Short mmCIF file of C-alpha atoms in Angstrom, two decimals:
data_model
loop_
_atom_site.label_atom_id
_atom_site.label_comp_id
_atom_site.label_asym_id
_atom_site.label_seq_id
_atom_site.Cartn_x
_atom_site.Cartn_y
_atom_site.Cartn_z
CA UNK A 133 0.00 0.00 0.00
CA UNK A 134 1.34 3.04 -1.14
CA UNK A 135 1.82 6.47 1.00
CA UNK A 136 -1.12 8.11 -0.91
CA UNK A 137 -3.63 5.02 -0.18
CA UNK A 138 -2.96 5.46 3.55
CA UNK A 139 -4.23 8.71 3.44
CA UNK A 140 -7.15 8.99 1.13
CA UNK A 141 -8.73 5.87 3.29
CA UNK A 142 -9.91 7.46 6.36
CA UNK A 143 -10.70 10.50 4.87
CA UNK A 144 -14.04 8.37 2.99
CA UNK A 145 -14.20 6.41 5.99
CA UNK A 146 -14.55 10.05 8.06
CA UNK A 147 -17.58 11.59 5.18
CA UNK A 148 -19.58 8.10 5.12
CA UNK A 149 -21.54 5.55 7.72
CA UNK A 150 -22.26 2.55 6.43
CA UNK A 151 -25.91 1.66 7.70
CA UNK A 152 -25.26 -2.05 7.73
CA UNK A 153 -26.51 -2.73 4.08
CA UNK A 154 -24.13 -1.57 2.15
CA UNK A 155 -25.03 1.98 1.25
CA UNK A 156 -24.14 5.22 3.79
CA UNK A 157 -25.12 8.14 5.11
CA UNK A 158 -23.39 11.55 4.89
CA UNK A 159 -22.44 11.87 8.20
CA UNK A 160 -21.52 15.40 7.84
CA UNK A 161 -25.22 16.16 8.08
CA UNK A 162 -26.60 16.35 11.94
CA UNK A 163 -29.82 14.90 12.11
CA UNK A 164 -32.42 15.47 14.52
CA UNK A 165 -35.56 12.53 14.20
CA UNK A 166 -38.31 14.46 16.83
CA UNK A 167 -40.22 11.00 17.88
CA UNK A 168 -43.46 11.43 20.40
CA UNK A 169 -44.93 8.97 22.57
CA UNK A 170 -49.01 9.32 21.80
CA UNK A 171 -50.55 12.01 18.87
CA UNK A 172 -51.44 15.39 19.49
CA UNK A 173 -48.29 16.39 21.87
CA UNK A 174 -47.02 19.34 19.40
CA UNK A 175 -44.73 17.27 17.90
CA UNK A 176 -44.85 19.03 14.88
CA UNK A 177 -44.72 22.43 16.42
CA UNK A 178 -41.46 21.63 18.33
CA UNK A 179 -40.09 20.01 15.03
CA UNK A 180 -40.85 22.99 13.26
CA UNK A 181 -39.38 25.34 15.78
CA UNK A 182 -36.32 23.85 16.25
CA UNK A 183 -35.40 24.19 12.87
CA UNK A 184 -36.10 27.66 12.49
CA UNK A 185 -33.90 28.48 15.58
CA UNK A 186 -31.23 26.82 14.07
CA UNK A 187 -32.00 28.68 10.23
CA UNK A 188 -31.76 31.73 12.63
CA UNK A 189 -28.15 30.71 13.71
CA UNK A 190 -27.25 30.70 9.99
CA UNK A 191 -27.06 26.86 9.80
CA UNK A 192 -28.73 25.28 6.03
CA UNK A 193 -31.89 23.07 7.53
CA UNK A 194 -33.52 20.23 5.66
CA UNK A 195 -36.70 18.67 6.70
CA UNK A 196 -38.60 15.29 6.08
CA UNK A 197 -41.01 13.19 7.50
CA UNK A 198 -40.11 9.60 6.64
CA UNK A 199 -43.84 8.13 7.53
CA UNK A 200 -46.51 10.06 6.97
CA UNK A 201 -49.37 9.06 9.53
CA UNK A 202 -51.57 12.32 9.73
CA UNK A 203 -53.99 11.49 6.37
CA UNK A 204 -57.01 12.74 5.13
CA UNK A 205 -57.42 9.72 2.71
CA UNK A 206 -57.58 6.22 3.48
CA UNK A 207 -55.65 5.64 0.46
CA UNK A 208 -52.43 6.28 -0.81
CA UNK A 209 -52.75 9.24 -1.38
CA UNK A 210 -51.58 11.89 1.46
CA UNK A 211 -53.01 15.45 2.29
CA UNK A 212 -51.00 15.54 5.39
CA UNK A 213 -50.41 19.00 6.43
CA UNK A 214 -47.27 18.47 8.25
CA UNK A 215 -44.96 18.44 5.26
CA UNK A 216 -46.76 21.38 3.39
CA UNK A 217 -46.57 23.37 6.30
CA UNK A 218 -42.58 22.94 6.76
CA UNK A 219 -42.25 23.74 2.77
CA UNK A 220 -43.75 26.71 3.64
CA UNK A 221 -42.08 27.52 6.79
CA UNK A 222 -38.87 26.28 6.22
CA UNK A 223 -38.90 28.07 2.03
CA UNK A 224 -37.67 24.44 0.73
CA UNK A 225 -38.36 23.03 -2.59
CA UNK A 226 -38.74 19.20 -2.17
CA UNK A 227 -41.29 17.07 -3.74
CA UNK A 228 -44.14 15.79 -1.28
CA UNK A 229 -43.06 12.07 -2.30
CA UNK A 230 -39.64 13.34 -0.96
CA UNK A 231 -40.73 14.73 2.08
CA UNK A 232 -42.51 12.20 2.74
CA UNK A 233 -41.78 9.12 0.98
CA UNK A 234 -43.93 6.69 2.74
CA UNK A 235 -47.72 6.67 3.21
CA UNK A 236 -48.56 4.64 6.21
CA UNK A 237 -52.56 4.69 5.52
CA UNK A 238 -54.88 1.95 6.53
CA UNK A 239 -54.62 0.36 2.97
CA UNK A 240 -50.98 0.64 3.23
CA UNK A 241 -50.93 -1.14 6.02
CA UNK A 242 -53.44 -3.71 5.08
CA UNK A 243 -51.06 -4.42 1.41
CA UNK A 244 -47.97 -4.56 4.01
CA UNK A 245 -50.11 -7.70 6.26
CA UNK A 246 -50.59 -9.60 3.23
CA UNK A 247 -46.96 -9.36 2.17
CA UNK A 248 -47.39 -7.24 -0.79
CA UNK A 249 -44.75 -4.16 1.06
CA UNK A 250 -41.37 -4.83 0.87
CA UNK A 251 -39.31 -3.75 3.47
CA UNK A 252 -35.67 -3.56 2.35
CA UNK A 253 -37.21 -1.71 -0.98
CA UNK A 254 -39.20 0.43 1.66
CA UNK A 255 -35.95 1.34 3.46
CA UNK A 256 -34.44 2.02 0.28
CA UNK A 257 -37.08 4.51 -0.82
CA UNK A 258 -36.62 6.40 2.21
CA UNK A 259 -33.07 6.47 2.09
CA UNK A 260 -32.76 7.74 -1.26
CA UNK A 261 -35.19 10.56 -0.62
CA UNK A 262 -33.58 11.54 2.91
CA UNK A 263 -30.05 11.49 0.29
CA UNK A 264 -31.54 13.99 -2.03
CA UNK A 265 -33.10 16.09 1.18
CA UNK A 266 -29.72 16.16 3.16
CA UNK A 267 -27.40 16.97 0.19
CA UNK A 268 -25.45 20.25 1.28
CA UNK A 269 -27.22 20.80 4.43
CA UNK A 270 -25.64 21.36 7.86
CA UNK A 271 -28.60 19.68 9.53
CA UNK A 272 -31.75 17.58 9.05
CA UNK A 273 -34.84 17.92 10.78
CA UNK A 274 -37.04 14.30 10.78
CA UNK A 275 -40.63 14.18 12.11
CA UNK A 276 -41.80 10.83 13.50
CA UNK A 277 -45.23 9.56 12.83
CA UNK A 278 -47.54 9.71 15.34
CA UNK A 279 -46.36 7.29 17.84
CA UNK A 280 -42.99 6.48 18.28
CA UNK A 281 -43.48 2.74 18.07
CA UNK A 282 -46.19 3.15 15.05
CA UNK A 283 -44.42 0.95 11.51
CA UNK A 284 -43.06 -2.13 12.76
CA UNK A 285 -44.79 -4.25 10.51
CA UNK A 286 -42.15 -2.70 7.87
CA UNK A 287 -39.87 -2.49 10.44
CA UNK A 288 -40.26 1.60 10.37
CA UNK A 289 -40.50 2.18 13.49
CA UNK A 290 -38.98 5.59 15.00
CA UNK A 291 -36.28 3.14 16.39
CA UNK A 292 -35.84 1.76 12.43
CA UNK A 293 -35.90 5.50 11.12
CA UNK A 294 -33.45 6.84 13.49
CA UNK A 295 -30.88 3.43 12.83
CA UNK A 296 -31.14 3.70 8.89
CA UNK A 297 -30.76 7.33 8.62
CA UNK A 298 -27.92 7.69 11.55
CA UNK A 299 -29.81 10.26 13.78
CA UNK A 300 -30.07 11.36 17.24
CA UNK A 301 -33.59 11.19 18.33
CA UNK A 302 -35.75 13.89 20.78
CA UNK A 303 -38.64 12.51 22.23
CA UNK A 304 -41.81 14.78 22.82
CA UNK A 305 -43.84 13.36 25.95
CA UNK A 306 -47.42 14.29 27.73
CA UNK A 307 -47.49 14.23 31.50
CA UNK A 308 -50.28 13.95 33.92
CA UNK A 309 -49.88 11.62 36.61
CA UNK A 310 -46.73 9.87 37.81
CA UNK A 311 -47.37 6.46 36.25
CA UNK A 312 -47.03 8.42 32.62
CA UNK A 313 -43.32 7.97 33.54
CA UNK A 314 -43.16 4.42 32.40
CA UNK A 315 -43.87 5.80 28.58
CA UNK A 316 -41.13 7.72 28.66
CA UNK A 317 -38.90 5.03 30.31
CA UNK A 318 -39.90 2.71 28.01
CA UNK A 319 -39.33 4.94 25.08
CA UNK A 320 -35.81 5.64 26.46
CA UNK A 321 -34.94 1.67 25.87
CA UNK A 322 -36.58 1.21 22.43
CA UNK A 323 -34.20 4.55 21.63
CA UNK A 324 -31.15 3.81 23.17
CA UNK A 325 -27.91 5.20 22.91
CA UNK A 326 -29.47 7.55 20.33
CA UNK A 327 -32.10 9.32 22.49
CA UNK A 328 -30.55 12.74 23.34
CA UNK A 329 -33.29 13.69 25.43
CA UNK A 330 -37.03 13.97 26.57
CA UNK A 331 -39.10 17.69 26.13
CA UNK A 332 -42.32 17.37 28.13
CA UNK A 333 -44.34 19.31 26.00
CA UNK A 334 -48.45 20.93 27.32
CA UNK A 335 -48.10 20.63 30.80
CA UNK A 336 -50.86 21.34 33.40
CA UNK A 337 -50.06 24.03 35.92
CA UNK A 338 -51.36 21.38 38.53
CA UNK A 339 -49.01 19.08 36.99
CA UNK A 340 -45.55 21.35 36.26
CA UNK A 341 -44.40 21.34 39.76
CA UNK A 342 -44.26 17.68 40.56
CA UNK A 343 -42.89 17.12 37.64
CA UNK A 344 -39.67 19.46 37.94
CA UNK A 345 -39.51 18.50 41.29
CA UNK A 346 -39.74 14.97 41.42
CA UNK A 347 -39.84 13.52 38.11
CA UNK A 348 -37.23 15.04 36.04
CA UNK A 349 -34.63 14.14 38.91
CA UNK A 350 -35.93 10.41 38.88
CA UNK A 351 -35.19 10.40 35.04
CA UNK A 352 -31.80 12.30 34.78
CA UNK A 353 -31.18 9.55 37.74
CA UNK A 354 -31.88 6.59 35.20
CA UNK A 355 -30.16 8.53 32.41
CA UNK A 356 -32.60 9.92 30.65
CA UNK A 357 -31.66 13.37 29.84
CA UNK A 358 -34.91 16.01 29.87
CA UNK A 359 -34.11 18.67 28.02
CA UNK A 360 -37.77 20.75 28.21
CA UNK A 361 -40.63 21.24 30.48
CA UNK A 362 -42.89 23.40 28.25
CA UNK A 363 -45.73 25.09 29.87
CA UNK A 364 -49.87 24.41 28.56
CA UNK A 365 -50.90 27.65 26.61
CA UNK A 366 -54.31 27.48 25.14
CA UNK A 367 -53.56 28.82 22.02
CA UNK A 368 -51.57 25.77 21.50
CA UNK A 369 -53.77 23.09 23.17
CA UNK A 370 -57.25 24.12 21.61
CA UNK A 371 -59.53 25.25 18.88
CA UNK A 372 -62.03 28.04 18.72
CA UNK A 373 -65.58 27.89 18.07
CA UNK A 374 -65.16 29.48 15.09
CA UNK A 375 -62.40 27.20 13.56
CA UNK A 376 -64.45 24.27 15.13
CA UNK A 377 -67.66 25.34 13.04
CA UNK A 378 -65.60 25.47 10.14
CA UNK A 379 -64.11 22.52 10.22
CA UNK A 380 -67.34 20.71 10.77
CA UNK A 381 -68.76 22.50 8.07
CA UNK A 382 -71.67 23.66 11.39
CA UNK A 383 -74.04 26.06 10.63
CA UNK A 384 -73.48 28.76 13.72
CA UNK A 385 -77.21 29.79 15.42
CA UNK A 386 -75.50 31.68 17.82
CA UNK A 387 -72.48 33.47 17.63
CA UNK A 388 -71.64 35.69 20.41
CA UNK A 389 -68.41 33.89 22.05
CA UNK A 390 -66.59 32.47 18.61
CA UNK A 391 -63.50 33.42 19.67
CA UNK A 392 -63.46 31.06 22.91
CA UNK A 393 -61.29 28.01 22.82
CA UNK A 394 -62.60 24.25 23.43
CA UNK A 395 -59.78 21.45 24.35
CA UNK A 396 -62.13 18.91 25.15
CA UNK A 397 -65.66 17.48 24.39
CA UNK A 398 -68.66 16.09 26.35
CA UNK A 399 -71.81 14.27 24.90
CA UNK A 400 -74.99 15.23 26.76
CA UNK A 401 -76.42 11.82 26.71
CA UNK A 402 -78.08 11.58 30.57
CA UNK A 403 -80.81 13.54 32.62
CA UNK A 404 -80.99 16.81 33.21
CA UNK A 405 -80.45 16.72 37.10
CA UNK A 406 -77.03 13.84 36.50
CA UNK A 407 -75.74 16.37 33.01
CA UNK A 408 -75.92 20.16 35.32
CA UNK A 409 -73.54 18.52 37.70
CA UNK A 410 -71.55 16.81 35.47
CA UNK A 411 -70.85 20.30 33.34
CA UNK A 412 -70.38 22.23 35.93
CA UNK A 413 -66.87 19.92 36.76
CA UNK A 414 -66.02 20.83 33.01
CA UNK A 415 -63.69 23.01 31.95
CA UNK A 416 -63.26 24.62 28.25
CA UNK A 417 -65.59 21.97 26.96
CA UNK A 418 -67.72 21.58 24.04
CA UNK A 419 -70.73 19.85 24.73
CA UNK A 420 -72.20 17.91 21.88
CA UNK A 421 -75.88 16.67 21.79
CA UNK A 422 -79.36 16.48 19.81
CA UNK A 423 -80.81 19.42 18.66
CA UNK A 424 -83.91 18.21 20.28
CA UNK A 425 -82.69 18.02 23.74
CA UNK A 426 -84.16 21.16 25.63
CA UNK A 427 -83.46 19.84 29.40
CA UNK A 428 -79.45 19.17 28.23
CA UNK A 429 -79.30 22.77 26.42
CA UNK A 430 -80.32 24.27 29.41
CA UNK A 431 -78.59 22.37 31.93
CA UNK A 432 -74.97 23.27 29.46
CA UNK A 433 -75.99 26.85 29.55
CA UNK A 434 -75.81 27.29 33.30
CA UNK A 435 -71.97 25.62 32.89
CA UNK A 436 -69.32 28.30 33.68
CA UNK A 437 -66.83 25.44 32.10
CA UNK A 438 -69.28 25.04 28.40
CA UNK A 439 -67.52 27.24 25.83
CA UNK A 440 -70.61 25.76 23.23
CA UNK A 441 -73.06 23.64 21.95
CA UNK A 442 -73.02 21.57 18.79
CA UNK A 443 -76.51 20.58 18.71
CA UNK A 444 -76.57 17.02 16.01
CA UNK A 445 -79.26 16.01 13.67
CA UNK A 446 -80.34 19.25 11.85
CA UNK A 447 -82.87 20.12 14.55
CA UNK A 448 -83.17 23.62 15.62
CA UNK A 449 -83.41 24.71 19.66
CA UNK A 450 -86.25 26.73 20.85
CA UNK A 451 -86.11 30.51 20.50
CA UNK A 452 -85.73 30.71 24.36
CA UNK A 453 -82.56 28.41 24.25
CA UNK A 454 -81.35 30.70 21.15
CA UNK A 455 -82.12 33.91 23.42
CA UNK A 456 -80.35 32.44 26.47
CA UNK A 457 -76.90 31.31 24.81
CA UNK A 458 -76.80 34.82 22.75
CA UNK A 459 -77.48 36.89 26.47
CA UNK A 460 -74.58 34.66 28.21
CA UNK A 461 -71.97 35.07 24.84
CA UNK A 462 -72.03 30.53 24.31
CA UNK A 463 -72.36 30.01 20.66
CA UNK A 464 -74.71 27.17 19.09
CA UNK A 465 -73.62 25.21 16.56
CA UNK A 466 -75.82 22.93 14.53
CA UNK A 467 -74.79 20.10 12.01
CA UNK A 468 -76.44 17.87 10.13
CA UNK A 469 -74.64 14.53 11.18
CA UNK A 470 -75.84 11.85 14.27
CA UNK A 471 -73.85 12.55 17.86
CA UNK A 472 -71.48 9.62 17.58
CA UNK A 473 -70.19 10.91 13.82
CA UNK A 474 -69.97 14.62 15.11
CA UNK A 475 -67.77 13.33 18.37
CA UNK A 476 -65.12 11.48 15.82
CA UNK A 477 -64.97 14.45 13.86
CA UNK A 478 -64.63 17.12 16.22
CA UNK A 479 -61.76 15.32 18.24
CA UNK A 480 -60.05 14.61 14.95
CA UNK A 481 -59.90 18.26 14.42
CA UNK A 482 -58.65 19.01 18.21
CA UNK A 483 -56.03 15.58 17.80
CA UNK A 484 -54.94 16.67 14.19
CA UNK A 485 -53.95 20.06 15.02
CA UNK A 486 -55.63 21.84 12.74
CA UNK A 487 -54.58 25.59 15.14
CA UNK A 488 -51.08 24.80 13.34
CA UNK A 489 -49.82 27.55 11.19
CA UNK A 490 -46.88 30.05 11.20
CA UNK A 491 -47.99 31.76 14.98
CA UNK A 492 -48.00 28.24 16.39
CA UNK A 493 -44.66 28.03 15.40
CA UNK A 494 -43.57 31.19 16.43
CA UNK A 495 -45.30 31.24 19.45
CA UNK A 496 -43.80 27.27 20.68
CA UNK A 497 -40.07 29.09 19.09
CA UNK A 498 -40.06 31.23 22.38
CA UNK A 499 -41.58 28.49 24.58
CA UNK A 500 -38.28 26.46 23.24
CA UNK A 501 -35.97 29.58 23.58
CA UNK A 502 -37.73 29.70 27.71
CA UNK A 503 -38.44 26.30 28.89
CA UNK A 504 -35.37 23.97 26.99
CA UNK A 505 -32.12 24.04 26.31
CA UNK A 506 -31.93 24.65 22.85
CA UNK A 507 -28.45 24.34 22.44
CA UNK A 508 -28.10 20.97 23.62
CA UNK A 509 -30.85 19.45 21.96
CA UNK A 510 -29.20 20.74 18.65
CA UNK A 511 -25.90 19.76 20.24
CA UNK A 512 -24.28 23.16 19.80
CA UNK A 513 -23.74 23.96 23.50
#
């Protein structure tokens, strides 16, 4: 071996990882896969965010979602919002198919069962497109699909993902009670040496305390580095009425208090007497019944906690019930589907995130900047 082959050798060896099947990675791209233990904890917010704090330190940011999991279509083809939204944000140019290159729908999944998905050529597809994405760029930016452990029957799991593409993985957790801990523990081992941290992303003010007190020491304890505790703001944990209506396509009867925000959702389905007390416990709720249901609309509008009523089946309320929400500012909403059909479909609005656009993302930038340490999740501290 000659002088000159000694020294060109390490020098690939230090620009390329082999994955393990022959082809490589560009390790000179940093990449950052953003994985979340259940749906709807702002995973694409923080994903989002993080990037454009580290475009604002000058570095060149890619983005891609590898599965895409947030459809509109049971088939293969995707409307998710996620990608479109960081082409916008983030001014790139990809192709959807490159941003996200595979479709995990129900008939996906049902093809991949009966053995007609491939998984090496899967893992090749996504490679190839992540190639193209990360060509040039200081630093990549991958979105998991809804849950972390959500793929493995293509083995594309956010575990898979973060092994074939070489990246260090951020995990987004909810937190509510002290037994939510084994999630995060058991996210930790499926991640392994690769999880740089845990944000805890939406947290109650009942909830933050005990949690910086007692369980953020128990984790750093078990080596599980927690790198965020982000405050709940309502702006980024609900919907208003008025977005609601729209997205239900709801005719609005009343609409004096549009601007409120609903997180959850209640179905008036019992007496009068058992539904006042029950309401009154609510908070920021929603309450969802038939349009025929006098004793329920008046039992919801004596709620403090009842930001509005969807009222199901077409019917109309009474004039009184119309004159009572409009005198104490609680809209009424009426739509045309049956109670069970309007409950799916106004959680999948709340769950999808449909409140995401450029403020969200400014607005969880500086709950980043104030409640994590930026710099060592991007590893720049």
């Amino acid at each position: 071996m000659t002088d000159t082959d000694t020294d060109a050798t390490p020098t690939d060896e230090s620009e390329r990882i082999d994955d393990g099947d022959g082809s490589a990675i560009d390790s000179e791209t940093d990449t950052i896969l953003v994985a979340s233990l259940e749906e709807s904890t702002g995973k694409t917010a923080i994903t989002l965010a993080l990037a454009r704090l580290a475009q604002a330190e000058g570095e060149d940011v890619g983005y891609m979602k590898p599965k895409g999991t947030s459809l509109q279509s049971n088939v293969g083809k995707t409307l998710d919002e996620d990608p479109m939204l960081a082409r916008e944000l983030l001014d790139l140019e990809a192709e959807m198919h490159d941003l996200e290159p595979v479709v995990y729908s129900p008939t996906f999944v049902e093809q991949a069962i009966r053995g007609r998905e491939d998984s090496a050529e899967l893992h090749e597809r996504v490679r190839e497109a992540f190639e193209g994405l990360a060509a040039g760029r200081e630093r990549m930016f991958l979105e998991g699909g809804g849950q972390y452990n959500v793929g493995g029957i293509v083995d594309l799991t956010d575990a898979d993902l973060a092994e074939l593409l070489d990246a260090r993985v951020l995990v987004v957790a909810p937190y509510e009670r002290p037994m939510d801990v084994d999630d995060v523990l058991a996210a930790a081992d499926a991640f392994g040496d690769r999880l740089a941290g845990v944000v805890f992303n939406d947290i109650a003010d009942a909830a933050y305390d005990r949690l910086e007190t007692d369980v953020v020491p128990f984790l750093e304890g078990r080596d599980v580095p927690v790198l965020g505790v982000l405050p709940s703001e309502r702006t980024l944990s609900g919907v208003t009425v008025a977005d609601l209506a729209d997205e239900l396509g709801a005719s609005m009867l009343v609409e004096e208090g549009a601007d409120a925000y609903v997180e959850r959702f209640t179905v008036g389905a019992m007496g009068a007497d058992s539904a006042l007390k029950h309401f009154r416990r609510t908070k920021d709720v929603a309450v969802i019944t038939g349009g025929d249901r006098a004793e329920i609309h008046t039992a919801a509008l004596e709620a403090p906690g009842v930001r509005c009523l969807i009222l199901t089946g077409g019917h109309r309320p009474s004039g009184a019930i119309l004159g009572q929400a409009t005198e104490k500012g609680v809209p009424i909403l009426s739509v045309q589907t049956d109670t069970l059909t309007t409950v799916e479909r106004a959680e999948d609005v709340v769950r999808s995130g449909r409140t995401r656009d450029v403020e969200t993302v400014d607005r969880m930038e500086a709950l980043l900047a104030d409640h994590a340490t930026v710099d060592a999740i991007l590893g720049t501290e």
